[in-house]
CSV table of C-alpha atoms and ligand atoms in Angstrom, one decimal:
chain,number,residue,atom,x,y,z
A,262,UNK,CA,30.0,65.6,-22.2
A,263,UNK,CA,26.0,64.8,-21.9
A,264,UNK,CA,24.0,67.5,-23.3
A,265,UNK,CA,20.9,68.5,-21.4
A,266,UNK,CA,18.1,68.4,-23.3
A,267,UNK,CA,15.6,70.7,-22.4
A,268,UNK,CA,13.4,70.7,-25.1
A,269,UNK,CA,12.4,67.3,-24.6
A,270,UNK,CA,12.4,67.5,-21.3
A,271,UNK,CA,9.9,70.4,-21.0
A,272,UNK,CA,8.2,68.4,-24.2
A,273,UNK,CA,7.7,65.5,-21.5
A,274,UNK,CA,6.8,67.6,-18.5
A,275,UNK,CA,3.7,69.3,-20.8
A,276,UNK,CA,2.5,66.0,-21.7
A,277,UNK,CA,2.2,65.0,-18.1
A,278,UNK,CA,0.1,68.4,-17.3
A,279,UNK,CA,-1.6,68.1,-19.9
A,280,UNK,CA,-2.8,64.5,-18.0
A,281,UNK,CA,-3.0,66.3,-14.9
A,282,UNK,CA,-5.4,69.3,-16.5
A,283,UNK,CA,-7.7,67.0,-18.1
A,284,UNK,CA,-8.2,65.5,-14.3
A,285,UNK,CA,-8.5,68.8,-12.7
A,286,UNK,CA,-11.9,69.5,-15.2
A,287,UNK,CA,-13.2,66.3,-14.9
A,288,UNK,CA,-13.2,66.8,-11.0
A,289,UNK,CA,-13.9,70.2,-11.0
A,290,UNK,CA,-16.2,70.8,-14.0
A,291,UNK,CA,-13.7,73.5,-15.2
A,292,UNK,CA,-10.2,74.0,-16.8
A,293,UNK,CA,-7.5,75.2,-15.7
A,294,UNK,CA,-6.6,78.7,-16.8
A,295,UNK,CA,-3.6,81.4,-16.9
A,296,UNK,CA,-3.6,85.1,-17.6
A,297,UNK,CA,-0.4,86.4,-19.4
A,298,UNK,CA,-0.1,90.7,-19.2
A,299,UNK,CA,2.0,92.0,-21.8
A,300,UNK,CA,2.2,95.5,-21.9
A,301,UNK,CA,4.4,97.2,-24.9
A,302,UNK,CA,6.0,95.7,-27.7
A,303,UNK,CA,9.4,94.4,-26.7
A,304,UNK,CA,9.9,92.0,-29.0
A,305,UNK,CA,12.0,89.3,-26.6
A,306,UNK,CA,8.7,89.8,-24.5
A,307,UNK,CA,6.5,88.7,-27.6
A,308,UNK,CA,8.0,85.6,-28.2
A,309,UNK,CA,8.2,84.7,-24.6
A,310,UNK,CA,4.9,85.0,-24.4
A,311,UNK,CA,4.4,83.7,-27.9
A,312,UNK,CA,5.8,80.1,-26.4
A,313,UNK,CA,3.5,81.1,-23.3
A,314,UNK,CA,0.5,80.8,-24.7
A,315,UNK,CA,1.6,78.1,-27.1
A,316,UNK,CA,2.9,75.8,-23.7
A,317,UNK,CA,-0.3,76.6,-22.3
A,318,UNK,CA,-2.6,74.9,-25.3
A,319,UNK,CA,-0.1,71.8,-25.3
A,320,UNK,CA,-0.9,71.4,-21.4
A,321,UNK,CA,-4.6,71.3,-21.7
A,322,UNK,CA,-4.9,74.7,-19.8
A,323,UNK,CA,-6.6,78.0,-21.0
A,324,UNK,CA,-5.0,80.8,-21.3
A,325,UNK,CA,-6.4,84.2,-21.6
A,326,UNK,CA,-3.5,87.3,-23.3
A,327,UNK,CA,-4.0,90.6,-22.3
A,328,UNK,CA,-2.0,92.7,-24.9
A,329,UNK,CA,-1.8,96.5,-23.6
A,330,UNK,CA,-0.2,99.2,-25.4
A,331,UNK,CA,2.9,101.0,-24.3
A,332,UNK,CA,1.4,103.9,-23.5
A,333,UNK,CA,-1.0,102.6,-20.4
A,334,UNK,CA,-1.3,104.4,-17.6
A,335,UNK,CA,0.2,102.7,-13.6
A,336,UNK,CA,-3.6,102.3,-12.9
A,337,UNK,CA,-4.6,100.4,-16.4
A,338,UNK,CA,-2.5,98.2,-15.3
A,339,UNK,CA,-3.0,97.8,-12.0
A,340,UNK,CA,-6.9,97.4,-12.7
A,341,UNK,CA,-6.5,94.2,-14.8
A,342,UNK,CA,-4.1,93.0,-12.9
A,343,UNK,CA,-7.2,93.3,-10.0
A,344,UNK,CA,-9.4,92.6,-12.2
A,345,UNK,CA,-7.5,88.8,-13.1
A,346,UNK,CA,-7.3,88.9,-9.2
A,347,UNK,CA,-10.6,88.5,-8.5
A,348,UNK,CA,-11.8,85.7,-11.7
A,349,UNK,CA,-12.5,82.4,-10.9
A,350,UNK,CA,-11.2,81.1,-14.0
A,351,UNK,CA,-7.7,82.4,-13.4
A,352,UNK,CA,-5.5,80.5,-11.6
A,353,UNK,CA,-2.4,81.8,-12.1
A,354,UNK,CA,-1.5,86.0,-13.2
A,355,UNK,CA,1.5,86.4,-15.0
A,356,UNK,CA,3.2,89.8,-15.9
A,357,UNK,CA,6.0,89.8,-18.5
A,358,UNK,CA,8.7,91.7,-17.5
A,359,UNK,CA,10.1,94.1,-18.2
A,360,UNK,CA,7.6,96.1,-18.3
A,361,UNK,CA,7.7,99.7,-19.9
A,362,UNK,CA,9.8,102.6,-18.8
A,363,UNK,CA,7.4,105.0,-16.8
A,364,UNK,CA,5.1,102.2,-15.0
A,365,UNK,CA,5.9,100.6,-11.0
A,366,UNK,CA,6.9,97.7,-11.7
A,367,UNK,CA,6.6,96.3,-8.0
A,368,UNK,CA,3.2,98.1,-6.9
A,369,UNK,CA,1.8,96.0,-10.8
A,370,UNK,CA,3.3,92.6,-9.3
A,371,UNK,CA,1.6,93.4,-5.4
A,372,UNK,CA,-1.8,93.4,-7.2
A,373,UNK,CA,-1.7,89.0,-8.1
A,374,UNK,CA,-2.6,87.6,-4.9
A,375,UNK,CA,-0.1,85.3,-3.5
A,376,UNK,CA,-2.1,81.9,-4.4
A,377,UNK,CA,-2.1,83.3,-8.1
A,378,UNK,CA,1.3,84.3,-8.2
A,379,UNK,CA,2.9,81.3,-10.3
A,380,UNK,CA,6.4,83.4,-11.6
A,381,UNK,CA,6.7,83.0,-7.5
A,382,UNK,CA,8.4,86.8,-7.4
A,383,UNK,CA,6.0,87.9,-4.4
A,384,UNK,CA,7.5,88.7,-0.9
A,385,UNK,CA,5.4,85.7,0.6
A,386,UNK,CA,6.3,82.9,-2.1
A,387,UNK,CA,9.9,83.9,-1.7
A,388,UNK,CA,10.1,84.3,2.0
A,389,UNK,CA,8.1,80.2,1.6
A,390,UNK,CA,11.2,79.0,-0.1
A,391,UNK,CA,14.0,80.8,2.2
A,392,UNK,CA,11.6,79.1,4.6
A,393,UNK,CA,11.6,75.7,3.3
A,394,UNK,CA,7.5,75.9,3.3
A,395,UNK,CA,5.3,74.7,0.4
A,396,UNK,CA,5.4,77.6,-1.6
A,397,UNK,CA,5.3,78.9,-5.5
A,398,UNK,CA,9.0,79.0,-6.8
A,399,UNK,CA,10.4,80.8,-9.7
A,400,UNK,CA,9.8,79.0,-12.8
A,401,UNK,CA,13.8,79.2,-14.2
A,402,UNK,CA,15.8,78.2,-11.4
A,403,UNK,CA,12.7,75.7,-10.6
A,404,UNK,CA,13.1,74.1,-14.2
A,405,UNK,CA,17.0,74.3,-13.4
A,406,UNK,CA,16.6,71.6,-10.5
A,407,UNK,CA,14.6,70.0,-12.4
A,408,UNK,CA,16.9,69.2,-15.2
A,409,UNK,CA,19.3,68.5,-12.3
A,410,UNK,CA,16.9,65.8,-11.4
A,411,UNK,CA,15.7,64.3,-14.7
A,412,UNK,CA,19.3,63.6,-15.5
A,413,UNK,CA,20.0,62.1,-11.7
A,414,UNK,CA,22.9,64.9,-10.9
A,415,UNK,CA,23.3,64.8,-7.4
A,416,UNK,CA,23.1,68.1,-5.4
A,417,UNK,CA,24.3,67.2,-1.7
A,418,UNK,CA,27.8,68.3,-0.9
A,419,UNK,CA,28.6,69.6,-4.2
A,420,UNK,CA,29.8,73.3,-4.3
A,421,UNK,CA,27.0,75.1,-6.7
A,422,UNK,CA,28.0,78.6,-8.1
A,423,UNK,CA,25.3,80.8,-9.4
A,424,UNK,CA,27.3,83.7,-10.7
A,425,UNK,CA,24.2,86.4,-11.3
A,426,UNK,CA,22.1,87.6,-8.1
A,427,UNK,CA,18.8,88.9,-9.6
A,428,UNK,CA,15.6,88.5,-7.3
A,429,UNK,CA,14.1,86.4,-11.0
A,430,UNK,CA,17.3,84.1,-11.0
A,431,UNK,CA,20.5,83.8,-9.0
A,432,UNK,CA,18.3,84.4,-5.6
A,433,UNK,CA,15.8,81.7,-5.4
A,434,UNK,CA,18.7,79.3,-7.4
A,435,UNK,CA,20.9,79.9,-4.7
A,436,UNK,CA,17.8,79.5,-2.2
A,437,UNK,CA,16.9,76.1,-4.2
A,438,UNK,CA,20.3,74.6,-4.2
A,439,UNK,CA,20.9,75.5,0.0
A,440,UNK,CA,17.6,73.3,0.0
A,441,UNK,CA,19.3,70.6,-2.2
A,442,UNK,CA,22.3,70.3,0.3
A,443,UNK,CA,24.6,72.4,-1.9
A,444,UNK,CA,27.2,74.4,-0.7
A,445,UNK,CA,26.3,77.7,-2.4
A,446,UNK,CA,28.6,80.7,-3.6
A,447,UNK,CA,26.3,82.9,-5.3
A,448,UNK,CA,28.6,85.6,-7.5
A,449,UNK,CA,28.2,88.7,-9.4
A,450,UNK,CA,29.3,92.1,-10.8
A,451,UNK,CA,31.2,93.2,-7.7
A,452,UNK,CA,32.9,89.7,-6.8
A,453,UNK,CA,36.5,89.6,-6.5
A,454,UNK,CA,38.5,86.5,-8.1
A,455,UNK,CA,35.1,85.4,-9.8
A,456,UNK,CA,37.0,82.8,-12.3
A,457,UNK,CA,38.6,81.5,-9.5
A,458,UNK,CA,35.7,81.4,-7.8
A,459,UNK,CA,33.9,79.3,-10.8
A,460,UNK,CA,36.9,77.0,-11.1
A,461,UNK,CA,35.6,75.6,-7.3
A,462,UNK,CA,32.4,74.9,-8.9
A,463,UNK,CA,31.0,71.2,-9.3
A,464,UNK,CA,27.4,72.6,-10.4
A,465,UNK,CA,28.1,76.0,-12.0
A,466,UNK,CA,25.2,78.2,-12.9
A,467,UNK,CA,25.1,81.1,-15.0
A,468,UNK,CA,22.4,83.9,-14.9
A,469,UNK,CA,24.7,87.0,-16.0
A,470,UNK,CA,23.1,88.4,-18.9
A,471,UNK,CA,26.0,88.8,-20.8
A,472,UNK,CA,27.0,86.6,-23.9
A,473,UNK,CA,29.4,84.0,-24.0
A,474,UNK,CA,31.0,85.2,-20.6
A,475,UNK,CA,31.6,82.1,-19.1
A,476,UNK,CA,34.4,80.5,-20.7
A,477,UNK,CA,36.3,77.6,-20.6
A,478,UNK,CA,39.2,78.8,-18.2
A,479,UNK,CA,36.6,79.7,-15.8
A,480,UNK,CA,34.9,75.9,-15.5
A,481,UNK,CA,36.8,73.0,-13.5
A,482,UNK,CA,37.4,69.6,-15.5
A,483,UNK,CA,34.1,67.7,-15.0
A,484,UNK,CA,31.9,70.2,-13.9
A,485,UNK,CA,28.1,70.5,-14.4
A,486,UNK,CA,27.2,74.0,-16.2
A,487,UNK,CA,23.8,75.0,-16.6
A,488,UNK,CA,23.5,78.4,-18.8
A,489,UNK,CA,20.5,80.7,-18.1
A,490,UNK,CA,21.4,83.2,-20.7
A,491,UNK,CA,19.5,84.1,-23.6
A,492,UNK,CA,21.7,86.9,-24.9
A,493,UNK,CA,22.4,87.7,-28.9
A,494,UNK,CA,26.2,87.2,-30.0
A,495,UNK,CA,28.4,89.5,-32.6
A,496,UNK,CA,26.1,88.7,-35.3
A,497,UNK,CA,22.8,89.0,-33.3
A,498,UNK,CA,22.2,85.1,-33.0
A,499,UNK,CA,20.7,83.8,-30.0
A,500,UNK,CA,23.2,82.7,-27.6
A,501,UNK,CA,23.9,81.8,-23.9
A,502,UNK,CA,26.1,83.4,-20.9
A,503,UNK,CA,28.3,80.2,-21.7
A,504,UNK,CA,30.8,79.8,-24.3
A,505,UNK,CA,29.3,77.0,-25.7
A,506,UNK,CA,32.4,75.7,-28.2
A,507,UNK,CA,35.1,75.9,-25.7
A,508,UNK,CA,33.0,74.6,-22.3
A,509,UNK,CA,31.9,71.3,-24.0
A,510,UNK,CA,34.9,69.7,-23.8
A,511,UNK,CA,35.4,70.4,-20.2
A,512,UNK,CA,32.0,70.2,-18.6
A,513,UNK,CA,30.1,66.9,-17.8
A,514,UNK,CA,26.9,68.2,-18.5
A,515,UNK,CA,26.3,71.4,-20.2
A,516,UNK,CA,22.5,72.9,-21.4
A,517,UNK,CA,22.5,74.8,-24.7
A,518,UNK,CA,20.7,78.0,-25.6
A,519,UNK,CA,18.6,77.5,-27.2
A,520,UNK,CA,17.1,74.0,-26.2
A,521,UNK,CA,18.0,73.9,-22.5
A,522,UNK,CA,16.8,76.2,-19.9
A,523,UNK,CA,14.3,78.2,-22.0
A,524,UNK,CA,12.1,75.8,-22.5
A,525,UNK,CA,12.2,74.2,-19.0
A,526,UNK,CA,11.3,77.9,-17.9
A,527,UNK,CA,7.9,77.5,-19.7
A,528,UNK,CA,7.1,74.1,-18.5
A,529,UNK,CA,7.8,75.1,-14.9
A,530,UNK,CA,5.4,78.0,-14.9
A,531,UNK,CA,2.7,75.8,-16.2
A,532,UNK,CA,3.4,72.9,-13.5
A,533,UNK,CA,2.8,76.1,-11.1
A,534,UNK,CA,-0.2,77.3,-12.5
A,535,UNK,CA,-1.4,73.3,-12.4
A,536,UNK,CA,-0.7,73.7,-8.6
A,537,UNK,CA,-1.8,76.9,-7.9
A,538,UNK,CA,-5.5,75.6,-9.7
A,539,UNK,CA,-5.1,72.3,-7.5
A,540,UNK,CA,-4.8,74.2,-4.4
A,541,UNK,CA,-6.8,76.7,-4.7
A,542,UNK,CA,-9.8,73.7,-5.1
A,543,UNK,CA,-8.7,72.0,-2.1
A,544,UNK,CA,-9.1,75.5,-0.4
A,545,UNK,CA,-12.6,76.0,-1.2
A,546,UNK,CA,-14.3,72.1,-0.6
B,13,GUN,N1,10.9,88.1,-18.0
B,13,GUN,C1,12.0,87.3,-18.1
B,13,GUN,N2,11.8,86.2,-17.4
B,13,GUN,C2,10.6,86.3,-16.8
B,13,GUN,C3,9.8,85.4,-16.0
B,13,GUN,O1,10.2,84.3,-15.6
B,13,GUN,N3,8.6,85.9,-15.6
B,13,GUN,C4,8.1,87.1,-16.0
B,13,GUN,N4,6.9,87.4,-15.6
B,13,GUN,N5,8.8,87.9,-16.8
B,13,GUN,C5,10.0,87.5,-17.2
């Protein structure tokens, strides 16, 4: 079994935006910059957006954090969220979610204009990729087919399962790997037969949200399992939807948690806020 290494991967990927940022100023007098929105105190949401900022700084772009309490009101929010909008030196607006109970989740995200939506959860960036148009896609399943191409996995004709359907994940995955040639089941909560549906899979992907689901009776000899998870096991360490000790002696290629998808998620969202700046120039000359 190859182990996909993520961390090095994304380690890579910020030293080539970090090239690719340093061009963008000298061309354009100015750097390129990312607002994150974090609004409560969830602490999974801290460190994500902990590594957020941190990605940013190792890519040569400049971030600006906008730490709100838990307590703002729908139209706090919504008025940064305008506010980011409408500043030059934001290219790319992202909101961690989730975000508190209480606030509209959807009418927070319709406020980052399409061009500055780099998560790529917007109606327009999705309906791009459905599409097959040049569009902003999600940074997870984006860093997923990336992996898949770093480590020269081919896609075409391959039956790809993405067992999870969330608009964040299994969607735009499923949409990603119909792009790649794939022939795509995309599973989840109500499917019937789901382990023999997983056994069919060459490329199986896992965006469940529950720990250690997928085990090793569910994966077919040789298959390729890429684990989106970022659950907490029995004793509350960090784990992945895969069960890690019994799939890696069946799988080709599996991605551990943590160290595989995580940090490709990160890498991704700053090669789309890299884009988002680029194009947004080329707009304006
Ligand atoms: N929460 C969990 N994953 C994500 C993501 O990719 N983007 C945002 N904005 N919030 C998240």
């Amino acid at each position: 079994m190859t182990l996909i290494d993520g961390k090095a991967t994304a380690a890579s990927i910020r030293a080539e935006l970090k090239v690719r940022s340093e061009e963008f100023e000298k061309k354009y007098g100015r750097k390129i910059g990312l607002a994150v929105v974090l609004v409560g105190q969830d602490p999974a949401s801290q460190v994500y957006v902990r590594n957020k900022i941190k990605g940013c700084e190792e890519a040569g772009i400049r971030s600006f954090a906008h730490y709100l309490p838990e307590t703002s009101s729908q139209e706090e929010v919504e008025e940064l969220v305008s506010a980011l909008a409408e500043d030059e030196n934001v290219h790319g607006i992202l909101v961690q979610l989730p975000l508190p109970r209480g606030l509209n989740a959807d009418k927070i995200l319709a406020k980052i204009p399409a061009a500055k939506d780099v998560d790529g959860f917007c109606a327009e960036n999705i309906g791009k990729l459905a599409l097959r148009e040049r569009g902003t896609v999600a940074c997870t399943p984006l860093g997923v087919m990336e992996l898949l191409k770093r480590y020269h996995i081919p896609t075409a004709g391959k039956n790809a399962v993405v067992v999870g359907r969330s608009n964040i994940v299994g969607r735009p995955m499923a949409l990603l790997l119909i792009n790649a040639d794939a022939t795509v089941t995309v599973c989840h909560s109500r499917t019937e037969n789901l382990k023999e549906e997983c056994l069919r899979a060459d490329i199986l992907v896992a965006a469940i949200g529950k720990a250690k689901f997928i085990t090793a009776d569910m994966v077919k000899e040789g298959a390729v399992v890429i684990d989106v998870g970022m659950d907490r096991d029995e004793n509350g360490k960090l784990c992945g939807d895969v069960d890690f000790q019994s799939v890696k002696d069946k799988a080709s290629y599996l991605t551990p948690v943590p160290g595989g998808v995580g940090p490709m998620t990160i890498a991704m969202l700053l090669s789309n806020t890299c884009e988002a700046a680029e194009r947004s120039m080329e707009k304006s000359l």
